[in-house]
């Protein structure tokens, strides 16, 4: 097993938890501590990636250029990364981020749509970036199919392809199977990113490490969308105890969680009912609001709607179907 | 794999999180919901077991007789359990609990001191109770030695012996090894109880289930000492997803967490720095206060003291040694 690379998401996925309202000072403070602790990659972007700063995805307090430049200035050894979702961000945004000083770009697509990343991964390689492919909602795809999608990203030039458990829906055996299959099939690095919806954030990330994952994501105090990401300081504690070298010091991460990040939380990042149900059903968090509306309108349990959406493997953009599902459940209950 | 038995600790370990201040109404409310959800065993006692209600361990709002009777009255199908730590509780306390209507007694000792439980387990069997042995701080003992201690409890008449990860210090492989060894060596049932200090509360409990553990502990919303117990509603969600039958309904547990238990929390039950360090070092939570005092007095990092205490496998009652350890670290740093 080579040296594991830790990729911190506190300043990107964590943006969701703060409604994208980090101040520059807060970002700089977190980034400096992570850098000093030895974290290898620090990601800074809108929660939904470059150009997410919009009426659709929520306005952030500062522009991405401001955030990236502020963090760039204080980094001594960590690489600076940005996330880009084709469809939200463009190659122009990538060029802006390069101007601001990024080293790494992570190109994220739904797990069935790796082909959408071709242009962006190729552009990133042309520009000399450390280039990562990010297969989101990876629990929705059979492992053999996920491998095919990962191979596409590798063929475009990705240095690393991620199994991304966006809904925190993967069980431990499923995580092991998927990471192992990618490690077996790819020449490039493999990464793992997840959420804590089923309380398995740390466990699944450790399992990914056991299976040889090269890059592991986490956020300080779990700071991220919904139930949060794998809490990085806990992950490093467990890796230390297991004798897996992460290159990251534990104590500064504990201090960052306690003194800087947790005090910023406007509400605790925790596995509450909604978070559990999203992970349990394996659906996008964007479904939640629509589902609760349909639940009230038709008097159908929102949890039953979520489970049914998960069974049908609904993806973002199919929110219209929620009403249909609610009506079908209502019919069944009457029948 | 037989039907798993869920043992809830919200009203016992959860007492710690509330400084033992549950009202009778709160207890009854939680117990009714757990009972209706199908939870098989509900434990009600002072956080430190019967007779913990004292100046040493903290006074509770009501007597145990009052708590047990109030809960007994509302249970329709769940068994009522009490915890007893020989040295704190006595056989007289057990008789009081029997009078109040318990079905199950759990006799807890440090993992090296099963022999202390002989008299109490035998007395419990004579009185016709469902009798459980609870081997606390199980991470401190080599597996082969833990098996010997478990066999002692079985020989006294325990119907079930628990691997109890009181410090939340067990890694996943360690949990697997210990539960498997007990299952292999014992004729009686095996149980698993843990804490969430290293974020592995759910993962380790699921692993225990995979290894055939018959009884699994959890608390609603993790309500328990320090980082809390395995959160029961998350555990049931994961067991459901894995197709492991727990006999417990998920939705009522989610509602109990959201509407009843989490609103009671005077501070969030979470894996903060102190909790992580206790799990990381594998030491009793009672060491924390003394360690912080020694840290201030000698200017030594409290985290280094905890790690050293863990290495030396210090147990409760050895708090005097903390000053010695702090001084030794100070010497080394000067050297």
Coordinates of N, CA, C and O in Angstrom, one line a residue, chain B residues 17-172:
Chain B
X17 N -25.8 11.1 29.6 CA -25.8 12.3 28.8 C -26.7 13.3 29.3 O -26.7 14.5 29.0
X18 N -27.6 13.0 30.3 CA -28.5 13.9 30.9 C -28.2 14.1 32.3 O -29.0 14.7 33.1
X19 N -27.0 13.8 32.8 CA -26.6 13.8 34.2 C -27.7 13.2 35.1 O -28.0 13.7 36.1
X20 N -28.3 12.1 34.5 CA -29.2 11.3 35.3 C -30.5 12.0 35.7 O -31.1 11.7 36.7
X21 N -30.9 12.9 34.8 CA -32.0 13.8 35.2 C -33.3 13.5 34.3 O -34.1 14.4 34.2
X22 N -33.5 12.4 33.8 CA -34.7 12.1 33.1 C -35.9 12.3 34.0 O -35.8 11.9 35.2
X23 N -37.0 12.8 33.5 CA -38.2 12.8 34.3 C -38.9 11.5 34.0 O -38.6 10.8 33.1
X24 N -39.9 11.1 34.9 CA -40.6 9.9 34.7 C -41.4 9.9 33.4 O -41.4 9.0 32.7
X25 N -41.9 11.1 33.1 CA -42.7 11.3 31.8 C -41.8 11.0 30.6 O -42.2 10.4 29.6
X26 N -40.6 11.5 30.6 CA -39.7 11.3 29.5 C -39.3 9.8 29.4 O -39.4 9.3 28.3
X27 N -39.1 9.2 30.5 CA -38.7 7.7 30.4 C -39.9 6.9 29.9 O -39.7 6.1 29.0
X28 N -41.1 7.3 30.3 CA -42.3 6.5 29.9 C -42.5 6.8 28.4 O -42.9 5.8 27.7
X29 N -42.3 8.0 28.0 CA -42.5 8.3 26.6 C -41.6 7.5 25.7 O -42.0 6.9 24.7
X30 N -40.3 7.5 26.0 CA -39.3 6.8 25.3 C -39.6 5.3 25.3 O -39.6 4.6 24.3
X31 N -39.8 4.8 26.5 CA -40.1 3.3 26.6 C -41.3 2.9 25.9 O -41.2 1.8 25.2
X32 N -42.3 3.6 25.9 CA -43.6 3.3 25.1 C -43.3 3.2 23.6 O -43.7 2.2 23.0
X33 N -42.5 4.1 23.1 CA -42.2 4.1 21.7 C -41.3 3.0 21.3 O -41.5 2.3 20.3
X34 N -40.4 2.7 22.2 CA -39.4 1.5 21.9 C -40.2 0.2 21.9 O -40.1 -0.6 21.1
X35 N -41.1 0.1 22.9 CA -41.9 -1.1 23.1 C -42.8 -1.3 21.8 O -42.8 -2.4 21.2
X36 N -43.4 -0.2 21.4 CA -44.3 -0.3 20.3 C -43.6 -0.6 19.0 O -44.1 -1.3 18.1
X37 N -42.3 -0.2 18.9 CA -41.5 -0.4 17.7 C -41.0 -1.9 17.7 O -40.4 -2.3 16.6
X38 N -41.1 -2.6 18.8 CA -40.7 -4.0 18.8 C -39.3 -4.3 19.4 O -38.8 -5.4 19.3
X39 N -38.8 -3.2 20.1 CA -37.5 -3.5 20.8 C -37.7 -4.5 21.8 O -38.7 -4.4 22.6
X40 N -36.8 -5.5 21.9 CA -37.1 -6.7 22.7 C -36.7 -6.5 24.2 O -37.3 -7.0 25.1
X41 N -35.6 -5.7 24.5 CA -35.2 -5.4 25.8 C -35.0 -3.9 26.1 O -34.3 -3.3 25.2
X42 N -35.5 -3.4 27.1 CA -35.3 -2.0 27.4 C -34.7 -1.9 28.8 O -35.2 -2.4 29.8
X43 N -33.5 -1.3 28.8 CA -32.8 -1.2 30.1 C -33.0 0.1 30.8 O -32.9 1.2 30.1
X44 N -33.3 0.1 32.0 CA -33.6 1.3 32.8 C -32.7 1.2 34.1 O -32.9 0.2 34.9
X45 N -31.8 2.1 34.3 CA -31.0 2.1 35.5 C -30.3 3.4 35.5 O -30.2 4.1 34.5
X46 N -29.7 3.7 36.7 CA -28.7 4.8 36.7 C -27.6 4.5 35.7 O -27.4 3.3 35.4
X47 N -27.0 5.5 35.2 CA -25.9 5.3 34.2 C -24.9 4.3 34.7 O -24.3 3.5 33.9
X48 N -24.6 4.3 35.9 CA -23.6 3.4 36.5 C -24.2 2.2 37.1 O -23.6 1.5 38.0
X49 N -25.4 1.9 36.8 CA -26.1 0.7 37.2 C -26.9 1.0 38.5 O -26.8 2.1 39.1
X50 N -27.6 -0.1 39.0 CA -28.4 0.0 40.2 C -27.5 0.6 41.4 O -26.4 0.2 41.5
X51 N -28.2 1.4 42.1 CA -27.5 2.1 43.3 C -26.4 3.1 42.9 O -25.7 3.5 43.8
X52 N -26.3 3.4 41.6 CA -25.4 4.5 41.2 C -25.9 5.8 41.7 O -25.1 6.8 41.8
X53 N -27.1 5.9 42.0 CA -27.8 7.2 42.5 C -27.1 7.6 43.8 O -27.6 7.2 44.9
X54 N -26.0 8.3 43.8 CA -25.2 8.6 45.0 C -24.3 9.8 44.7 O -24.2 10.3 43.6
X55 N -23.7 10.3 45.8 CA -22.8 11.4 45.6 C -21.6 11.1 44.7 O -21.2 11.9 44.0
X56 N -21.2 9.8 44.8 CA -20.0 9.4 43.9 C -20.3 9.4 42.4 O -19.5 9.9 41.6
X57 N -21.5 8.9 42.1 CA -21.8 8.7 40.7 C -22.8 9.7 40.1 O -23.2 9.7 38.9
X58 N -23.4 10.6 41.0 CA -24.4 11.6 40.6 C -25.8 11.1 40.9 O -26.2 10.0 40.7
X59 N -26.5 12.1 41.6 CA -27.8 11.8 42.0 C -28.8 11.8 40.8 O -28.6 12.7 39.9
X60 N -29.7 10.9 40.7 CA -30.7 11.0 39.6 C -31.9 11.7 40.1 O -32.1 11.9 41.4
X61 N -32.8 12.1 39.2 CA -33.9 12.9 39.6 C -34.9 12.0 40.4 O -35.5 12.5 41.4
X62 N -35.0 10.7 40.0 CA -36.0 9.8 40.8 C -35.2 8.6 41.3 O -34.1 8.3 40.8
X63 N -35.8 7.9 42.1 CA -35.2 6.6 42.6 C -35.4 5.6 41.5 O -36.2 5.7 40.6
X64 N -34.6 4.6 41.5 CA -34.7 3.5 40.5 C -36.0 2.8 40.6 O -36.5 2.4 39.6
X65 N -36.5 2.6 41.8 CA -37.8 2.0 42.0 C -38.8 2.8 41.2 O -39.7 2.2 40.5
X66 N -38.8 4.1 41.3 CA -39.8 4.9 40.6 C -39.6 4.8 39.1 O -40.6 4.6 38.4
X67 N -38.4 4.9 38.6 CA -38.1 4.8 37.2 C -38.6 3.4 36.6 O -39.3 3.3 35.6
X68 N -38.2 2.3 37.3 CA -38.5 1.0 36.8 C -40.0 0.7 36.8 O -40.5 0.2 35.9
X69 N -40.6 1.1 37.9 CA -42.1 0.9 38.0 C -42.9 1.7 36.9 O -43.8 1.1 36.3
X70 N -42.4 2.9 36.7 CA -43.1 3.7 35.7 C -43.0 3.1 34.3 O -44.0 3.0 33.6
X71 N -41.8 2.6 34.0 CA -41.6 2.0 32.7 C -42.3 0.6 32.6 O -43.0 0.3 31.6
X72 N -42.2 -0.1 33.7 CA -42.9 -1.5 33.7 C -44.4 -1.4 33.4 O -44.9 -2.1 32.6
X73 N -45.0 -0.3 33.9 CA -46.4 -0.1 33.7 C -46.8 0.0 32.2 O -47.9 -0.4 31.9
X74 N -45.9 0.6 31.4 CA -46.3 0.9 30.1 C -45.8 -0.2 29.1 O -46.2 -0.1 27.9
X75 N -45.0 -1.1 29.5 CA -44.4 -2.1 28.5 C -45.5 -3.1 28.2 O -46.1 -3.7 29.1
X76 N -45.7 -3.4 26.9 CA -46.6 -4.4 26.5 C -45.9 -5.7 26.1 O -46.4 -6.8 26.4
X77 N -44.8 -5.6 25.4 CA -44.1 -6.8 25.0 C -42.6 -6.8 25.3 O -42.1 -7.9 25.5
X78 N -42.0 -5.7 25.5 CA -40.6 -5.7 25.7 C -40.3 -6.2 27.1 O -41.1 -6.0 28.0
X79 N -39.1 -6.8 27.3 CA -38.6 -7.2 28.6 C -38.0 -5.9 29.2 O -37.3 -5.1 28.5
X80 N -38.0 -5.8 30.5 CA -37.4 -4.7 31.3 C -36.1 -5.2 31.9 O -36.1 -6.3 32.5
X81 N -35.0 -4.5 31.7 CA -33.7 -4.9 32.2 C -33.2 -3.8 33.1 O -33.5 -2.6 33.0
X82 N -32.3 -4.3 34.0 CA -31.5 -3.3 34.8 C -30.0 -3.8 34.7 O -29.7 -4.9 34.4
X83 N -29.1 -2.8 34.9 CA -27.7 -3.0 34.9 C -27.2 -3.0 36.4 O -27.7 -2.2 37.2
X84 N -26.3 -3.9 36.7 CA -25.7 -3.9 38.0 C -24.2 -4.1 37.9 O -23.7 -5.1 37.3
X85 N -23.5 -3.2 38.5 CA -22.0 -3.3 38.7 C -21.7 -3.7 40.1 O -21.8 -2.9 41.0
X86 N -21.3 -5.0 40.3 CA -20.9 -5.4 41.6 C -19.9 -4.4 42.2 O -18.9 -4.1 41.5
X87 N -20.1 -4.0 43.4 CA -19.3 -3.0 44.0 C -20.0 -1.7 44.1 O -19.9 -0.9 45.1
X88 N -20.9 -1.4 43.1 CA -21.8 -0.3 43.2 C -23.2 -0.8 43.7 O -23.7 -0.4 44.7
X89 N -23.7 -1.8 42.9 CA -25.0 -2.4 43.2 C -24.8 -3.7 44.0 O -23.7 -4.3 43.9
X90 N -25.8 -4.1 44.7 CA -25.8 -5.3 45.5 C -26.9 -6.2 45.1 O -27.8 -5.8 44.3
X91 N -26.9 -7.4 45.7 CA -28.1 -8.3 45.5 C -29.4 -7.7 46.0 O -30.4 -8.0 45.5
X92 N -29.3 -6.9 47.1 CA -30.4 -6.2 47.6 C -31.0 -5.3 46.5 O -32.3 -5.2 46.4
X93 N -30.2 -4.7 45.8 CA -30.6 -3.8 44.7 C -31.3 -4.6 43.6 O -32.3 -4.2 43.0
X94 N -30.7 -5.8 43.4 CA -31.3 -6.7 42.4 C -32.7 -7.1 42.8 O -33.7 -7.1 42.1
X95 N -32.9 -7.4 44.1 CA -34.2 -7.7 44.6 C -35.2 -6.6 44.5 O -36.4 -6.8 44.2
X96 N -34.7 -5.4 44.8 CA -35.6 -4.2 44.6 C -36.0 -4.1 43.1 O -37.2 -3.9 42.9
X97 N -35.1 -4.4 42.2 CA -35.4 -4.3 40.8 C -36.4 -5.4 40.4 O -37.3 -5.2 39.5
X98 N -36.3 -6.5 41.0 CA -37.2 -7.6 40.7 C -38.6 -7.2 41.2 O -39.6 -7.4 40.5
X99 N -38.6 -6.6 42.4 CA -39.9 -6.2 42.9 C -40.5 -5.1 42.0 O -41.8 -5.1 41.8
X100 N -39.7 -4.3 41.4 CA -40.2 -3.3 40.4 C -40.6 -3.9 39.1 O -41.1 -3.3 38.2
X101 N -40.2 -5.2 38.9 CA -40.7 -5.9 37.7 C -39.7 -6.2 36.6 O -40.1 -6.4 35.4
X102 N -38.4 -6.2 36.9 CA -37.4 -6.5 35.8 C -37.5 -8.0 35.4 O -37.9 -8.9 36.2
X103 N -37.2 -8.2 34.1 CA -37.1 -9.6 33.5 C -35.6 -10.0 33.4 O -35.3 -11.2 33.4
X104 N -34.8 -9.0 33.1 CA -33.4 -9.2 32.7 C -32.5 -8.4 33.6 O -32.7 -7.3 34.0
X105 N -31.4 -9.1 34.1 CA -30.4 -8.3 34.8 C -29.0 -8.5 34.0 O -28.7 -9.5 33.5
X106 N -28.3 -7.4 33.9 CA -27.0 -7.4 33.3 C -26.0 -7.1 34.3 O -26.0 -6.0 34.9
X107 N -25.1 -8.0 34.5 CA -24.1 -7.9 35.6 C -22.7 -7.5 34.9 O -22.2 -8.3 34.1
X108 N -22.2 -6.3 35.2 CA -21.1 -5.8 34.5 C -19.9 -5.8 35.4 O -19.9 -5.3 36.5
X109 N -18.7 -6.3 34.8 CA -17.5 -6.2 35.5 C -16.4 -5.7 34.5 O -16.6 -5.8 33.3
X110 N -15.3 -5.2 35.0 CA -14.1 -5.0 34.2 C -13.8 -6.3 33.5 O -14.0 -7.4 34.1
X111 N -13.3 -6.2 32.3 CA -13.1 -7.4 31.5 C -12.2 -8.5 32.1 O -12.2 -9.6 31.7
X112 N -11.3 -8.1 33.0 CA -10.4 -9.0 33.7 C -11.0 -9.6 35.0 O -10.3 -10.4 35.7
X113 N -12.2 -9.1 35.3 CA -12.7 -9.4 36.7 C -14.0 -10.2 36.7 O -14.9 -9.9 37.5
X114 N -14.2 -11.1 35.7 CA -15.4 -11.8 35.7 C -15.8 -12.6 37.0 O -16.9 -12.7 37.3
X115 N -14.7 -13.0 37.7 CA -15.0 -13.7 38.9 C -15.8 -12.9 40.0 O -16.5 -13.5 40.8
X116 N -15.7 -11.6 39.8 CA -16.5 -10.7 40.7 C -18.0 -10.9 40.5 O -18.8 -10.6 41.4
X117 N -18.4 -11.4 39.3 CA -19.8 -11.5 39.0 C -20.4 -12.8 39.4 O -21.6 -13.0 39.3
X118 N -19.6 -13.7 40.0 CA -20.1 -15.1 40.3 C -21.4 -15.1 41.2 O -22.4 -15.6 40.8
X119 N -21.2 -14.4 42.3 CA -22.3 -14.4 43.3 C -23.6 -13.8 42.7 O -24.7 -14.3 42.9
X120 N -23.4 -12.7 41.9 CA -24.5 -12.0 41.4 C -25.2 -12.7 40.3 O -26.4 -12.7 40.2
X121 N -24.4 -13.4 39.4 CA -25.0 -14.2 38.3 C -25.8 -15.3 38.9 O -26.9 -15.6 38.5
X122 N -25.1 -16.0 39.9 CA -25.8 -17.1 40.5 C -27.1 -16.7 41.2 O -28.2 -17.4 41.1
X123 N -27.0 -15.6 41.9 CA -28.2 -15.1 42.6 C -29.3 -14.7 41.6 O -30.5 -15.0 41.8
X124 N -28.9 -14.2 40.4 CA -29.9 -13.8 39.4 C -30.6 -15.1 38.8 O -31.8 -15.1 38.6
X125 N -29.8 -16.1 38.6 CA -30.3 -17.3 38.1 C -31.3 -18.0 39.1 O -32.4 -18.5 38.7
X126 N -30.9 -18.0 40.4 CA -31.8 -18.5 41.4 C -33.1 -17.8 41.4 O -34.2 -18.4 41.7
X127 N -33.1 -16.5 41.1 CA -34.3 -15.7 41.1 C -35.1 -15.8 39.8 O -36.1 -15.1 39.6
X128 N -34.6 -16.6 38.9 CA -35.3 -16.8 37.6 C -35.2 -15.7 36.6 O -36.0 -15.6 35.6
X129 N -34.2 -14.9 36.7 CA -34.0 -13.8 35.8 C -33.3 -14.2 34.5 O -32.5 -15.2 34.5
X130 N -33.6 -13.6 33.4 CA -32.8 -13.6 32.2 C -31.5 -12.9 32.6 O -31.5 -11.7 32.9
X131 N -30.3 -13.6 32.5 CA -29.1 -13.2 33.2 C -28.0 -13.0 32.2 O -27.6 -13.9 31.4
X132 N -27.4 -11.8 32.2 CA -26.4 -11.4 31.2 C -25.1 -11.0 31.9 O -25.2 -10.3 32.9
X133 N -24.0 -11.4 31.4 CA -22.7 -11.0 31.8 C -22.1 -9.9 30.9 O -22.3 -10.1 29.7
X134 N -21.5 -8.9 31.4 CA -21.1 -7.7 30.6 C -19.7 -7.5 30.9 O -19.3 -7.0 32.0
X135 N -18.8 -7.8 29.9 CA -17.3 -7.6 30.1 C -16.9 -6.3 29.6 O -16.7 -6.1 28.4
X136 N -16.7 -5.3 30.5 CA -16.5 -3.9 30.1 C -15.0 -3.7 29.7 O -14.1 -4.4 30.1
X137 N -14.8 -2.6 28.9 CA -13.4 -2.3 28.4 C -12.8 -3.5 27.7 O -11.6 -3.7 27.9
X138 N -13.6 -4.2 26.9 CA -13.1 -5.4 26.4 C -11.9 -5.3 25.4 O -11.2 -6.2 25.1
X139 N -11.7 -4.0 25.0 CA -10.5 -3.8 24.1 C -9.2 -4.0 24.8 O -8.1 -4.2 24.2
X140 N -9.2 -4.0 26.2 CA -8.0 -4.0 26.9 C -7.4 -5.4 27.0 O -6.3 -5.6 27.5
X141 N -8.1 -6.4 26.6 CA -7.7 -7.8 26.9 C -7.5 -8.5 25.5 O -8.3 -8.4 24.6
X142 N -6.4 -9.3 25.5 CA -6.2 -10.2 24.3 C -7.5 -11.1 24.2 O -8.1 -11.5 25.2
X143 N -7.8 -11.4 23.0 CA -9.0 -12.2 22.7 C -9.0 -13.5 23.5 O -10.0 -13.9 24.1
X144 N -7.9 -14.2 23.5 CA -7.9 -15.5 24.2 C -8.2 -15.3 25.7 O -8.8 -16.2 26.3
X145 N -7.7 -14.3 26.2 CA -8.0 -14.0 27.7 C -9.4 -13.6 27.9 O -10.1 -13.9 28.9
X146 N -10.0 -12.8 26.9 CA -11.4 -12.4 27.0 C -12.3 -13.6 27.0 O -13.3 -13.7 27.7
X147 N -11.9 -14.6 26.2 CA -12.7 -15.8 26.1 C -12.7 -16.5 27.4 O -13.8 -17.0 27.9
X148 N -11.6 -16.5 28.1 CA -11.5 -17.2 29.4 C -12.5 -16.5 30.4 O -13.2 -17.2 31.2
X149 N -12.5 -15.2 30.4 CA -13.3 -14.4 31.3 C -14.8 -14.7 30.9 O -15.7 -14.8 31.8
X150 N -15.1 -14.7 29.6 CA -16.5 -15.0 29.2 C -16.9 -16.4 29.6 O -18.1 -16.6 30.1
X151 N -16.0 -17.3 29.6 CA -16.4 -18.7 30.0 C -16.7 -18.8 31.5 O -17.5 -19.6 31.9
X152 N -16.0 -18.0 32.2 CA -16.3 -17.9 33.7 C -17.7 -17.5 33.8 O -18.5 -18.1 34.6
X153 N -18.1 -16.4 33.2 CA -19.5 -15.9 33.3 C -20.5 -16.9 32.9 O -21.5 -17.1 33.5
X154 N -20.2 -17.6 31.8 CA -21.1 -18.7 31.3 C -21.2 -19.8 32.4 O -22.3 -20.3 32.7
X155 N -20.0 -20.1 33.0 CA -20.0 -21.2 34.0 C -20.8 -20.8 35.2 O -21.4 -21.7 35.9
X156 N -21.0 -19.5 35.5 CA -21.8 -19.1 36.6 C -23.3 -19.2 36.3 O -24.1 -19.1 37.2
X157 N -23.6 -19.2 35.0 CA -25.0 -19.4 34.6 C -25.5 -18.3 33.7 O -26.7 -18.2 33.5
X158 N -24.6 -17.4 33.2 CA -25.1 -16.3 32.3 C -25.8 -16.9 31.1 O -25.3 -17.9 30.5
X159 N -26.9 -16.4 30.7 CA -27.6 -16.8 29.4 C -26.9 -16.1 28.2 O -27.1 -16.5 27.1
X160 N -26.2 -15.0 28.5 CA -25.6 -14.3 27.4 C -24.4 -13.5 28.0 O -24.4 -13.0 29.1
X161 N -23.2 -13.5 27.2 CA -22.1 -12.7 27.7 C -21.7 -11.7 26.6 O -21.7 -12.0 25.4
X162 N -21.5 -10.5 27.1 CA -21.3 -9.3 26.2 C -19.8 -9.0 26.0 O -19.0 -8.9 27.0
X163 N -19.4 -8.7 24.8 CA -18.2 -7.9 24.5 C -18.6 -6.5 24.6 O -19.4 -6.0 23.8
X164 N -18.1 -5.8 25.6 CA -18.5 -4.4 25.9 C -17.4 -3.4 25.6 O -16.4 -3.4 26.3
X165 N -17.5 -2.6 24.6 CA -16.5 -1.7 24.1 C -16.8 -0.4 24.8 O -17.2 0.6 24.1
X166 N -16.5 -0.3 26.1 CA -16.9 0.9 26.9 C -16.2 2.2 26.4 O -16.8 3.3 26.6
X167 N -15.0 2.1 25.9 CA -14.3 3.3 25.5 C -14.5 3.6 24.0 O -13.9 4.5 23.5
X168 N -15.3 2.8 23.3 CA -15.4 2.9 21.9 C -14.0 2.9 21.2 O -13.7 3.6 20.3
X169 N -13.2 1.9 21.6 CA -11.8 1.8 21.2 C -11.5 0.7 20.2 O -10.5 0.6 19.6
X170 N -12.5 -0.2 20.1 CA -12.2 -1.4 19.2 C -12.3 -1.0 17.7 O -13.1 -0.2 17.2
X171 N -11.3 -1.5 17.0 CA -11.3 -1.3 15.5 C -12.2 -2.4 14.9 O -12.6 -3.3 15.7
X172 N -12.4 -2.4 13.7 CA -13.4 -3.3 13.1 C -12.9 -4.8 13.1 O -13.6 -5.7 13.5

